[in-house]
Structures are given as C-alpha cells and as structure tokens.
XYZ file of C-alpha atoms in Angstrom:
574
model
C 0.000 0.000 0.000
C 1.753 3.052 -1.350
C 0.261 6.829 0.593
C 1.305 9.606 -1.498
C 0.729 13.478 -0.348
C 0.824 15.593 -3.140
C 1.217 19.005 -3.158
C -1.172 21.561 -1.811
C -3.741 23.512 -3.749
C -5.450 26.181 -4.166
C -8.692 24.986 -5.385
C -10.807 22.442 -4.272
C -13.419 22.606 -7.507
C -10.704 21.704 -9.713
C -9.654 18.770 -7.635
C -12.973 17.139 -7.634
C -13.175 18.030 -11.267
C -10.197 15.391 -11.792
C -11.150 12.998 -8.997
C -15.025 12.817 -10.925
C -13.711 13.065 -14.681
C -12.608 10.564 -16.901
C -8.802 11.008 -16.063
C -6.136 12.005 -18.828
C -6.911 8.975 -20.947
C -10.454 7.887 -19.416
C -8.582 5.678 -16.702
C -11.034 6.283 -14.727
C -14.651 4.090 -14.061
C -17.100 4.975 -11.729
C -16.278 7.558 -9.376
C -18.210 7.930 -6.079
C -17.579 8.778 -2.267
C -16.685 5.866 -0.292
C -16.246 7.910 2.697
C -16.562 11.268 3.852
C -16.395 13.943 7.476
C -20.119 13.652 7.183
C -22.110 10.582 6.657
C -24.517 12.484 4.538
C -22.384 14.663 2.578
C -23.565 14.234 -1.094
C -22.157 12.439 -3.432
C -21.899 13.481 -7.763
C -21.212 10.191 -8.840
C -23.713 7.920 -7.270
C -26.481 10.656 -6.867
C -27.911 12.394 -9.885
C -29.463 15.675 -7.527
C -25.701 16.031 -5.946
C -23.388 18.676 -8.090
C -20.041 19.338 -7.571
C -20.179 22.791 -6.702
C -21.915 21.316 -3.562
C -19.003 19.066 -2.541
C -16.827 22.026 -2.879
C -18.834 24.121 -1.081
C -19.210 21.990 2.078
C -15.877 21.377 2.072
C -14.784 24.855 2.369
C -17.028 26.196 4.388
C -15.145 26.337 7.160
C -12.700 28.103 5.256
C -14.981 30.848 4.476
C -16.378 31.352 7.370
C -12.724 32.814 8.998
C -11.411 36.185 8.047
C -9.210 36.047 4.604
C -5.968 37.033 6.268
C -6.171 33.502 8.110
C -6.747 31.390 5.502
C -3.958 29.284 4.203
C -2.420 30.540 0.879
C -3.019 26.416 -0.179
C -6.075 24.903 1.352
C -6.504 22.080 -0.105
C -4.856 18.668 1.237
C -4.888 15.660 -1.601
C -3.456 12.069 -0.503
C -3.692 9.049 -2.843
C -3.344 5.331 -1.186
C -2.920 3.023 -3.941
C -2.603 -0.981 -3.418
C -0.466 -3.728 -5.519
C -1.427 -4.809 -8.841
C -1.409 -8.375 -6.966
C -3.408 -7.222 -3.777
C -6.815 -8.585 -3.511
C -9.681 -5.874 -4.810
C -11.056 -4.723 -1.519
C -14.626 -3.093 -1.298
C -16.346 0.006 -0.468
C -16.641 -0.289 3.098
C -12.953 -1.719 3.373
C -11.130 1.370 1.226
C -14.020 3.901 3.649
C -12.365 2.441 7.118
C -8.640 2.838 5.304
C -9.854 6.742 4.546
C -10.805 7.206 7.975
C -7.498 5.610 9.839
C -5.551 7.845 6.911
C -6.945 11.090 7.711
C -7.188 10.245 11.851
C -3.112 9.232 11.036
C -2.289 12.599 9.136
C -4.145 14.518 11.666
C -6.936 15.556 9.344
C -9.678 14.493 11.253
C -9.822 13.505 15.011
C -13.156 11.568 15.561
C -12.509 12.100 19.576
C -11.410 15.930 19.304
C -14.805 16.513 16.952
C -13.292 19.556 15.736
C -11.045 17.455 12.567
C -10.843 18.942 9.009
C -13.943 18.325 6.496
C -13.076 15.695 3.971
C -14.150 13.132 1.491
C -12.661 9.643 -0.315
C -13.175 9.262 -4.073
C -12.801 5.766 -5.336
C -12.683 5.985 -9.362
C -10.440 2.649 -9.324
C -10.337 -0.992 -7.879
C -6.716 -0.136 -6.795
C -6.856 3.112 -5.494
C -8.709 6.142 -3.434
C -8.253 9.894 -3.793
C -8.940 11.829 -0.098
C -9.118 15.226 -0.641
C -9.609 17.657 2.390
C -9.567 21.842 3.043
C -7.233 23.020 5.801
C -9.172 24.591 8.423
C -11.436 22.831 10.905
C -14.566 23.351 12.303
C -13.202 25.375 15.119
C -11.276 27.623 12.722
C -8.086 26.195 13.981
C -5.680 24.785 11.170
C -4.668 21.385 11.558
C -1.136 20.031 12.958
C 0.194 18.135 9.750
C 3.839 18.453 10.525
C 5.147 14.785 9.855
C 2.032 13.842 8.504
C 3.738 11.923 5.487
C 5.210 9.851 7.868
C 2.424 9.208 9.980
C 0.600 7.556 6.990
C 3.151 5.698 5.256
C 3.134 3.815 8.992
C -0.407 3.760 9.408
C -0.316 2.094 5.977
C 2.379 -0.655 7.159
C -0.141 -1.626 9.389
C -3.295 -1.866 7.293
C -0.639 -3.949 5.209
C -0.493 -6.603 7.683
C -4.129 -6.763 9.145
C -5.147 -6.851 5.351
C -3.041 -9.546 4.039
C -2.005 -6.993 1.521
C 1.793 -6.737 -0.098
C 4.193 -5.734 2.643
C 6.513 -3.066 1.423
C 9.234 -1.199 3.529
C 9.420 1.737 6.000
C 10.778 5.132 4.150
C 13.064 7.509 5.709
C 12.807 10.244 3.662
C 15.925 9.588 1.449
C 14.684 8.000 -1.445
C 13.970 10.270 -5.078
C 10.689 11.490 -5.167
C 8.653 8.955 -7.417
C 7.412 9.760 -10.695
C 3.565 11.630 -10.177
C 0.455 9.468 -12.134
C 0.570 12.464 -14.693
C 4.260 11.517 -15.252
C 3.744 7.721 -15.777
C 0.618 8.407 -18.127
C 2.947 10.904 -20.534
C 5.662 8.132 -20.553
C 2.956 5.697 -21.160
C 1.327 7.808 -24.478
C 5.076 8.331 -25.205
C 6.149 4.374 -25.530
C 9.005 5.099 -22.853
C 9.902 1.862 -20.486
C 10.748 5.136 -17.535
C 9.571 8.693 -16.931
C 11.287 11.346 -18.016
C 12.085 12.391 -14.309
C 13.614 9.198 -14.305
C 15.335 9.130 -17.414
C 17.066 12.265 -16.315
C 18.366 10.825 -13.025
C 19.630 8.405 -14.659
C 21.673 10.708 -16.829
C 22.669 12.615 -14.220
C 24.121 10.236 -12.374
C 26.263 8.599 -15.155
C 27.255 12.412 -15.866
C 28.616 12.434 -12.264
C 30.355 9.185 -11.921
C 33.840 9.822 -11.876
C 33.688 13.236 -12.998
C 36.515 15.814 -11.389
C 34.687 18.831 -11.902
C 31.869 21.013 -12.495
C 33.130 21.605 -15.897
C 33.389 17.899 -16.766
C 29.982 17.369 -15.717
C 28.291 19.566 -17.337
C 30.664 18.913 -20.552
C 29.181 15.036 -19.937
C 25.321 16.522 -19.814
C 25.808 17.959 -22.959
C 27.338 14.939 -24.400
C 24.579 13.162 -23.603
C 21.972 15.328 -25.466
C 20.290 16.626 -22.347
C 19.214 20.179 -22.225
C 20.690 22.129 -19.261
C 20.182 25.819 -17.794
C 22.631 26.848 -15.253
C 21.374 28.937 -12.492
C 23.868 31.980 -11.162
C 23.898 34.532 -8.659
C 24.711 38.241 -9.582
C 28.097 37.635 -9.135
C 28.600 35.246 -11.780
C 28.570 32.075 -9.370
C 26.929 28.773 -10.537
C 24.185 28.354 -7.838
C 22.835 25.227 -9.301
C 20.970 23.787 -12.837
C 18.338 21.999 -14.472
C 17.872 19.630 -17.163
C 15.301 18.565 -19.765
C 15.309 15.649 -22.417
C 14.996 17.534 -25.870
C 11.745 15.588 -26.594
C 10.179 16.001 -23.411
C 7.496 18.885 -23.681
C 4.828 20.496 -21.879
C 1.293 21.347 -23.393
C 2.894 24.820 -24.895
C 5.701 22.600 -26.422
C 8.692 23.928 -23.838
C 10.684 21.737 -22.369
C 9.828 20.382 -18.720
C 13.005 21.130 -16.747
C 13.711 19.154 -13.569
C 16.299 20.609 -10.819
C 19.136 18.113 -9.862
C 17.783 17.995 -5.731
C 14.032 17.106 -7.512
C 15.587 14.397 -9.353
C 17.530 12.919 -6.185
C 18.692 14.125 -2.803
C 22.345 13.641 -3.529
C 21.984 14.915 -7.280
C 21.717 18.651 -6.352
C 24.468 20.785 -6.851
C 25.852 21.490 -3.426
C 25.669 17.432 -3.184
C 27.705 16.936 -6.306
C 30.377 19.264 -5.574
C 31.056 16.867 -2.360
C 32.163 14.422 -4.532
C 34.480 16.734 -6.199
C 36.185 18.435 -3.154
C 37.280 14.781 -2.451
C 39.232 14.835 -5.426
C 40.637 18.378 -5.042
C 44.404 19.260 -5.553
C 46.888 18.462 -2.623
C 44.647 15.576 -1.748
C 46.545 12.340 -1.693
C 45.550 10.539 -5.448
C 46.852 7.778 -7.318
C 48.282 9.861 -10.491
C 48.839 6.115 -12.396
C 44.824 5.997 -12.754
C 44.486 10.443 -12.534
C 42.580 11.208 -15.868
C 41.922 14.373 -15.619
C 43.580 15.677 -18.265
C 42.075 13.338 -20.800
C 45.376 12.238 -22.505
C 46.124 9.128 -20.571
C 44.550 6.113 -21.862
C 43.619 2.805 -20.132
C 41.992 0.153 -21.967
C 38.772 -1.049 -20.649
C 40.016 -4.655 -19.603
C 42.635 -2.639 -16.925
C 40.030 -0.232 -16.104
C 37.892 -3.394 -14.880
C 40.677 -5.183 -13.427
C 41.496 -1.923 -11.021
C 37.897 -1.178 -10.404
C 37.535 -4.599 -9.446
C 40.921 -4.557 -6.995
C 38.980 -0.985 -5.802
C 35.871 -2.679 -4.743
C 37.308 -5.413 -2.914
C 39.027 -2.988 -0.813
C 35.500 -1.207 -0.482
C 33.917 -4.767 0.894
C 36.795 -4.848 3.492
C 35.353 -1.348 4.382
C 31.988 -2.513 4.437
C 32.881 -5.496 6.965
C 35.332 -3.028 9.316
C 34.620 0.198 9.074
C 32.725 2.893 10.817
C 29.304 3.969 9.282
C 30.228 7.567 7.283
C 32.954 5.667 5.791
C 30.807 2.873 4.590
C 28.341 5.385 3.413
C 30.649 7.250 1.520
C 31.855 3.931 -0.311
C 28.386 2.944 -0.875
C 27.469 5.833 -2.744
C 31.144 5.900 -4.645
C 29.858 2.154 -5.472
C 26.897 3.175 -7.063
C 29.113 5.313 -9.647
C 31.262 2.127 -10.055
C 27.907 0.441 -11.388
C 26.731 3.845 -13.134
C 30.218 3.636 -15.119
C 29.774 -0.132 -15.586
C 26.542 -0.077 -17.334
C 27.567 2.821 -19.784
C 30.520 1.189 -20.907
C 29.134 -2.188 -20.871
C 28.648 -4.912 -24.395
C 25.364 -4.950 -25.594
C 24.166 -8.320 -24.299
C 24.998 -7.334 -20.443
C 24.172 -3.645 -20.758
C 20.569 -4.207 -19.375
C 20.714 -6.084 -16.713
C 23.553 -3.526 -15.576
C 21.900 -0.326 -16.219
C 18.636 -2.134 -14.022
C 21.712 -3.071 -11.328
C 22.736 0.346 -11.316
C 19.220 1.846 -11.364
C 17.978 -0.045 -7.921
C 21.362 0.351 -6.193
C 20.694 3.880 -6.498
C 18.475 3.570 -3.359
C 21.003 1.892 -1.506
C 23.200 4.443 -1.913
C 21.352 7.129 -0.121
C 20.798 6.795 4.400
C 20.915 9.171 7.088
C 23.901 8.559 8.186
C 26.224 11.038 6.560
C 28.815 10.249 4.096
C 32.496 10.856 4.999
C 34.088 12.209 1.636
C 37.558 11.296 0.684
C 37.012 7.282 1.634
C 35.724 7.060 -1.466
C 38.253 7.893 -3.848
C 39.466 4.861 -4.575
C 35.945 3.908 -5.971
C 35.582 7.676 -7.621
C 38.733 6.546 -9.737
C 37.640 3.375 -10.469
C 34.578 4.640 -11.781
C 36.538 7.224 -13.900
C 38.671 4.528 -15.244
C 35.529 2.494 -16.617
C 34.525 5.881 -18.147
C 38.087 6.463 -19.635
C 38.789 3.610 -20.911
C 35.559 3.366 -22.838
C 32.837 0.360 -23.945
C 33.955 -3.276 -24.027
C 32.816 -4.562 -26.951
C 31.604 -8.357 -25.798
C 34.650 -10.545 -26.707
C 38.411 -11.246 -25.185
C 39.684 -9.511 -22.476
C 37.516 -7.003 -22.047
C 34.444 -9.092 -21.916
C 36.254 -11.351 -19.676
C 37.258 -8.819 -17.018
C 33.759 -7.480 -17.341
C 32.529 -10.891 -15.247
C 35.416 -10.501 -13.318
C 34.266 -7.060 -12.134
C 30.774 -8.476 -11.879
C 31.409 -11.180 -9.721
C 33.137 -9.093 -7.358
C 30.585 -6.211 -7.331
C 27.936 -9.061 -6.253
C 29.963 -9.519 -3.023
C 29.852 -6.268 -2.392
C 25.878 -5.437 -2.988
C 25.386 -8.283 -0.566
C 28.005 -7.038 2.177
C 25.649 -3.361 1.813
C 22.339 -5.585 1.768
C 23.559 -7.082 5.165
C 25.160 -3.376 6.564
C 21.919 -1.753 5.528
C 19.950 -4.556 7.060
C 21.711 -4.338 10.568
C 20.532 -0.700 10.748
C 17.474 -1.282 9.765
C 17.512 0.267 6.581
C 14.567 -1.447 5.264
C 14.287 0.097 1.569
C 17.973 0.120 1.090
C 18.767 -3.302 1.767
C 15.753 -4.539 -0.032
C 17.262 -2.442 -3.248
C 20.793 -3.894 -2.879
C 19.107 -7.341 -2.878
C 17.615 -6.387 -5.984
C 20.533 -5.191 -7.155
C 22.623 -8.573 -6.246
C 19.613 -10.637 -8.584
C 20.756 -8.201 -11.448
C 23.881 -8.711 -11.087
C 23.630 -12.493 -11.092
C 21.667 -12.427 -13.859
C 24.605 -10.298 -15.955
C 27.242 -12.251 -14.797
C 25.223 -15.267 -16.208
C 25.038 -13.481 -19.713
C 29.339 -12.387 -19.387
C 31.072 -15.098 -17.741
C 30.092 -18.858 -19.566
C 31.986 -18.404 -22.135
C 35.127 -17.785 -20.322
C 34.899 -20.532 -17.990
C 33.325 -23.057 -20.858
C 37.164 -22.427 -22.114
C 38.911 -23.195 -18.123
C 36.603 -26.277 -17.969
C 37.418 -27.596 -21.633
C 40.784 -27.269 -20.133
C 40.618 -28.901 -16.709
C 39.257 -31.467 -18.269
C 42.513 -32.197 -20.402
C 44.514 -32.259 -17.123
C 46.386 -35.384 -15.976
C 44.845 -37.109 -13.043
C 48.098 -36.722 -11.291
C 47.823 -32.868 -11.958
C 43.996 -32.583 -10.377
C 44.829 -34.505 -7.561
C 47.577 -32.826 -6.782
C 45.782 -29.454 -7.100
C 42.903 -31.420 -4.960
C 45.241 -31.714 -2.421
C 46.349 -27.973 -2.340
C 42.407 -27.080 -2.284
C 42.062 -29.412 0.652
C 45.091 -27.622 2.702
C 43.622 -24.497 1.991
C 40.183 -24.532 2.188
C 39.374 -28.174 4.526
C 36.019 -26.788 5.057
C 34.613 -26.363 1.738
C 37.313 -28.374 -0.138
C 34.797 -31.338 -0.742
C 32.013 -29.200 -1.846
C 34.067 -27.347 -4.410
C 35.431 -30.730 -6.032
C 31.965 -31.761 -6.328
C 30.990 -27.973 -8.370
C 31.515 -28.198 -12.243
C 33.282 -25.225 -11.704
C 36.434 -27.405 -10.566
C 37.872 -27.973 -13.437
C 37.601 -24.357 -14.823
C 39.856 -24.169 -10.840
C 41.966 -26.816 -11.584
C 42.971 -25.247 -14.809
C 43.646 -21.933 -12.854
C 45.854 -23.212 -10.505
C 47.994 -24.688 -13.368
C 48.325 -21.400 -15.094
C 49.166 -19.575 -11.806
C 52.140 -22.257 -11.094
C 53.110 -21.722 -14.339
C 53.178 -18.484 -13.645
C 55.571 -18.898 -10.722
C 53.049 -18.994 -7.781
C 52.527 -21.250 -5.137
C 48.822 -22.712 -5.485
C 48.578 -23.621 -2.246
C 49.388 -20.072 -1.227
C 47.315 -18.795 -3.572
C 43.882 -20.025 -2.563
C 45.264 -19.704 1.261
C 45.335 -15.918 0.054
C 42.104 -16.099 -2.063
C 39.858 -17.621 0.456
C 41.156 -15.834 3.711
C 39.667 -12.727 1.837
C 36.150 -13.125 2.636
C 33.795 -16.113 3.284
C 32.812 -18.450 0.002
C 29.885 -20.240 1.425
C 27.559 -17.950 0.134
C 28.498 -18.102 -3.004
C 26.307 -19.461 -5.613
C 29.832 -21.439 -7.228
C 32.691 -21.449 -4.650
C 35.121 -22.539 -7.996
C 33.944 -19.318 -10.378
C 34.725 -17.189 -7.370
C 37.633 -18.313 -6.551
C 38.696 -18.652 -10.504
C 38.335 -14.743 -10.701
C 39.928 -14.226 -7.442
C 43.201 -16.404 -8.226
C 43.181 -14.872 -11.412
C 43.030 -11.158 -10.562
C 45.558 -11.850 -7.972
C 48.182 -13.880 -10.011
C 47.661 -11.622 -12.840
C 46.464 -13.877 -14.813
C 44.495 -13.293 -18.107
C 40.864 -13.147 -17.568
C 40.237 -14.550 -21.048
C 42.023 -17.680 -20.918
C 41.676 -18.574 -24.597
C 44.473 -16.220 -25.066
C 47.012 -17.727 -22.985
C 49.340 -19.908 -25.043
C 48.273 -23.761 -24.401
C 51.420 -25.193 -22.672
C 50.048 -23.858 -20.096
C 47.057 -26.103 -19.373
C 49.671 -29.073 -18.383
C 51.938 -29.037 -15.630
C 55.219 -30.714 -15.947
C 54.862 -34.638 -16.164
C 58.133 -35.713 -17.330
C 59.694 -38.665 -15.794
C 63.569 -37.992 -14.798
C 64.461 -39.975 -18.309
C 62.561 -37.721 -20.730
C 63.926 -34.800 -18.473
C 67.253 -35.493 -19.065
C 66.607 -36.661 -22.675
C 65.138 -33.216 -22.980
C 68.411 -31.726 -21.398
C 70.922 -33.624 -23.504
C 69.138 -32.759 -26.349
C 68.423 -29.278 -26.400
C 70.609 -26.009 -25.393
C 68.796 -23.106 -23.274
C 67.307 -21.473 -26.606
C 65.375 -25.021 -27.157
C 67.509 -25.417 -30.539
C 68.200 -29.182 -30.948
C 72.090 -29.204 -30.777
C-alpha cells in the first residue's frame, strides 16, 4: 500500500473536477464517495441531484467562514493510497475504514477531538482512493500536519499486515521522489519503459560518476543530449541547474526542466560538488589511474581489473569500518555500477543499467557520508569511463565478469550493513541489485569458464589430484564441496596457469579464500577462478594464454634429461 501526499492547492473545484472526470486517458470508471467527514455529505457520482459545486462548497465552508488574512495561501490537502497490482480488490466499506485511519493518522480528522478537518474519499479505481480535504477545521483552527507523510506511510504498514495486503518497507525520507500518475501516463502515451524524471536521473548520475569537476559534468550533460540551464547569482557564481530531455514537452511545447535535488537528494548541486572536493588538488591521489587531463589512456580490460581490486578494498570497508565511511563507499559504489553499465557490451548492458538503477536507493541513508574514503571507488569509476565500452569478446568481456562477480559480493556485504541498521528500503534495493547482477554475470562469464573447464578437463589425473590436495590444505572446510561444483575444473585449470606463472597454489587459494567467506556463493570454484586470477595476474580470457600452459610438468627424470641432452637453453636441438 503506497500513501502519497501531493502538493497543496489552491482549489478544491478543480480537484474534484479530476477525482469525478474521466482522467487524462479515461482511466477512470465509476467515481463515487466511499467515505466522507459527514455521513450524509452528497455524493456526484452515485447521486444524480448532488453537483459538484456542492461538494466544494461543504468542504470549504469552514474556510470561508474565517477572516481572509487567516486562511492558508493552499487549502486544499490531496493524498492518494494506492494498493499492488497483486493485492486482492477490496470493497467500499474496506477502502471507507482505510480513509478514515488515513486522515485520523495525518491529523486531518480527530473523531474524539470533533473539531477534525472536512473531507471526502473518491474511489474511481479498484486499486486506489483519492482523499481530498480543506485546511481549516470546524473550530477555525488549522490542523497540525507536521510529519504527517510519515504518519501515513506507517499507518499504511499496518493496514498492510491486518489486510493480508503486499508488505513493502518503512521510508526515511531519502529516497527520489517517485514519478507523479501524470508523469507515468505521458511516458505511457510516449512508448518510454521510464519517466522522463527518471530518465534524467539516470543521466545525471552517469554524468557524475567519476567526474573531477563542475566543468566535466556539465561537458558530460551535454554529451549526452540533455538540455541544461545553469542557475547563477549576480556575481557570476553557478548556484545550481536543471535539465530537460529535448523531446520532453509540456502542453505549450517547452521543455519540462527538472532541478538536480528534484531528481535525487544527492543529485543537487551542493551534493555533487562533495564528490568533487574529495578529489581536489593536494589531496593524496593515485596519479597512475588520474585522468583528468584526458590524454592518458587505459583500456577497458585494466580499467575493470582496477575497479575490481577498488571494490574489494571497499567490501573490506563494508565489513570493518565505521558507518560515514561505509556510506561514503556505498554511494562511490553506485558510480562504479553507473560507469559499468555505460561502458558495458550490448548483451549485459541491461541487466547492468537495471543493477545500477535499484542500487541507487542503496546508496542514499541518514547517516552522513564521509568524503575522501571514497576515492578509490571515484577513480575506479573514472577509469571504466576512460577507458571506454567493451565490446563483448576477449579480455575485455572477460574482465567485465570478473568485475561483476566481485561487485555481487559487495551489494550483498551493503544488503547485510543496511539490514543491521534497519535500513529497510535500502537493503531490499541492494538485494535487488545482487539478482541483477547475477543475472549479468550469467550473460558475461560462460563463455570464459566453458574455455577453463574444456581445459581442466585435459589435465592429468596426477595434476587434479595434486591441485585437490592444495584445495584441501587451503580450504578443509569447503574443499569437498568445491570438487563436487563443475566449476572445478575451470579451478583446476587456474591453478595450473598460476604455477606456471611462478606462484605457489597452495598459497594462492590460502590468500584467495582468507579474503572473505565463500559459502555464500552461488559457485565457490567461479569465485575463486576470478579471485586467483586477478591476484596472479592472470588473463581473464584464458583462450588467449598460449596452451602449454594447461599441463603441468609430467616428465619422468628420463625424458627430463633426454630433454636436457638434447636441447641447449634457446630449445635449438644441438
């Protein structure tokens, strides 16, 4: 059940015009009164002798009857309480007794005080009611409605659970403000999957990630086709800005600008330049991955590869640290995911951008960010933005599920931080945010471990079981479980490359699995493949490695010393 207060008004005859009328595109069917202050008040849609001019009039009566210099400049009070598309249709009587706890909730009405606010309940859908009400009661007092947004959404948390109706989460006040009905209709006419509202945040926020300066973002707007009017004061200062899509117009065919703070709390301007003090000169910063200038290039393959090595470092954060540094990586993680899902190939790009979209919420608490945590992440993102779009094949692709796969554990770690603080709405959007992700690592990595598994499959027996042996040394617990995966062999053949390579294997997956717990993992062997392999600096894309190195050394000590009589150092036969 989903209260929404919109704004104040200034007449009440043009509400009830709506609320009565056919809607914007006739979505609505039978309007009537389902409740009301007054048990007889009459009613336009179910009585033919009952006008609207009469509703109005009743309603703001007590309005009139105090001087003009105390009426409020907006009178009229409008809440909406909407149910799930899978709820249960309730009745008339049912969506009355909500109308009455709503307005008792907002303090509205107080059937004990006798002295509420008149209003009335228009159902005009099986999912929905309209309560409109005027802002002076019957005393000529004006009603205490400070909080009152809060006071419904809990009322409606409990009419949720004695209704057997879809339980959502408790708001704090940081989420973006959702998309109005008029909003979702115009993107409906339109053909567009999102409103514009939040088409735009969406810009916005990919404009931001990484960026190092006003300049750059507003270079990156631009870039991306939006329209943009910068706000300034007399003295030339920038004071903030709005955008608008270029097709997005109002009924005199202008474009509908939206601020930054009206399309998020964080996207404002003040809020944005946060992120940029963090990166100011004489701050420490890692000048190998610095692109502010623009003439450095990293390809996106290292990009990933360092954004992934960035967010690990961030879960260790999330795990340790206090709570404004954990809030300040969380919302540098959500521009690693921004940056992700615009550089992304085409057959992940979706399930990224929707991974990036819902982790937006998670991004966002009351507990304050501490800036300069973050940078790390910041860069990261910038990298991804730098080094520009994989394009779905060899490395590239590859480190793409790398940085996936890692970016999962650290959506979970915030699901379970966010969770312990009872951040209901957060955690539930990093959850959705983790089945995303799972879902795009699905579409990236198969094809990279289809070539690891060809070729642990080709390994000697002697080979696996020794590299059984190393798993059981270093991981006892799980060792059994992870030989049992079909992930093992794509493991097996990692280990080989990495002693190959000139590490230890036992030391490696000593190192890889004392990094954070495995259990949860949907494969313990991918995981720790993309661990070992980031760590050893191995390829991600393992069809480019040259193939002696899917077989260990299995010479016996006569072919070994064949082989050394018979060749010098340069492997010429002599």
């Amino acid at each position: 059940m989903i209260p929404r207060i919109h704004k104040r008004g200034k007449h009440t005859i043009g509400l009830l015009y709506y609320l009565y009328g056919p809607g914007t595109h006739e979505e609505h069917t039978d309007p009537h009164l389902v409740a009301s202050w007054d048990n007889g008040a009459p009613d336009p849609g179910r009585d033919d002798a009952a006008t609207l001019v009469q509703l109005q009039r009743l309603l703001d009566q007590p309005v009139e009857n105090i001087a003009p210099s105390r009426r409020p400049k907006k009178h009229v009070w409008h809440l909406s309480v909407r149910n799930a598309a899978e709820d249960l249709i309730l009745t008339d009587e049912e969506w009355g007794d909500i109308a009455r706890r709503m307005v008792a909730a907002a303090g509205i009405d107080d059937p004990d005080d006798g002295a509420g606010c008149r209003w009335a309940a228009v159902r005009h859908a099986d999912d929905h009611i309209h309560i409109i009400a005027t802002l002076v009661r019957e005393d000529g007092y004006k009603p205490e409605l400070d909080g009152d947004a809060l006071r419904v959404q809990a009322e409606a948390r409990l009419l949720e659970a004695e209704l057997g109706l879809r339980r959502l989460n408790q708001g704090d006040g940081t989420a973006a403000k959702r998309p109005t009905s008029a909003e979702r209709h115009k993107a409906e006419r339109q053909g567009r999957q999102r409103t514009a509202r939040e088409e735009l945040r969406e810009s916005v926020r990919r404009a931001v990630a990484g960026a190092d300066s006003e300049q750059e973002f507003f270079d990156r707007l631009a870039a991306a086709g939006l329209l943009i009017r910068r706000r300034t004061a007399p003295s030339g200062d920038l004071l903030g800005y709005t955008v608008a899509l270029p097709d997005d117009r109002n009924a005199d065919q202008e474009p509908v600008f939206f601020s930054g703070s009206t399309l998020a709390p964080d996207l404002s301007l003040p809020r944005i330049r946060e992120r940029f003090s963090a990166n100011a000169p004489g701050r420490d910063r890692d000048t190998a991955t610095d692109r502010t200038s623009g003439t450095a290039h990293i390809s996106p393959s290292a990009a990933r590869r360092r954004a992934t090595t960035a967010i690990w470092q961030a879960v260790l954060v999330l795990d340790q640290g206090d709570d404004g540094q954990i809030a300040a990586h969380l919302a540098a993680a959500g521009e690693v995911l921004d940056a992700l899902a615009k550089t992304s190939a085409a057959h992940t790009r979706r399930e990224l951008s929707e991974a990036a979209f819902a982790f937006e919420r998670a991004t966002r608490s009351h507990i304050r960010a501490e800036r300069g945590h973050h940078r790390a992440l910041r860069r990261a993102a910038r990298d991804l933005v730098h080094g520009g779009p994989a394009l779905g094949r060899g490395e590239d692709s590859a480190t793409t599920a790398m940085l996936i796969d890692m970016a999962f554990f650290l959506v979970t770690a915030a699901a379970h931080w966010h969770a312990k603080k009872h951040h209901a709405q957060q955690a539930a959007a990093a959850r959705q945010t983790a089945e995303h992700l799972r879902t795009a690592y699905r579409l990236a990595a198969p094809r990279y471990l289809g070539v690891l598994h060809r070729r642990g499959r080709r390994l000697s027996q002697p080979l696996r079981r020794k590299h059984a042996a190393h798993l059981r040394q270093a991981i006892p617990e799980l060792a059994e479980q992870i030989l049992a995966e079909p992930g093992w062999y794509a493991l097996a053949a990692t280990l080989t490359d990495a002693e190959h390579a000139g590490h230890d294997p036992a030391a490696l997956l000593t190192e890889a699995a004392a990094r954070r717990e495995l259990d949860t993992a949907d494969s313990i062997s991918d995981v720790l493949v993309w661990r070992l392999r980031r760590i050893a600096d191995l390829p991600a894309d393992a069809s480019a490695m040259p193939p002696h190195t899917t077989a260990a050394p299995t010479t016996t000590r006569g072919t070994a010393r064949r082989t050394a009589k018979g060749k010098d150092r340069s492997g010429k036969t002599r």
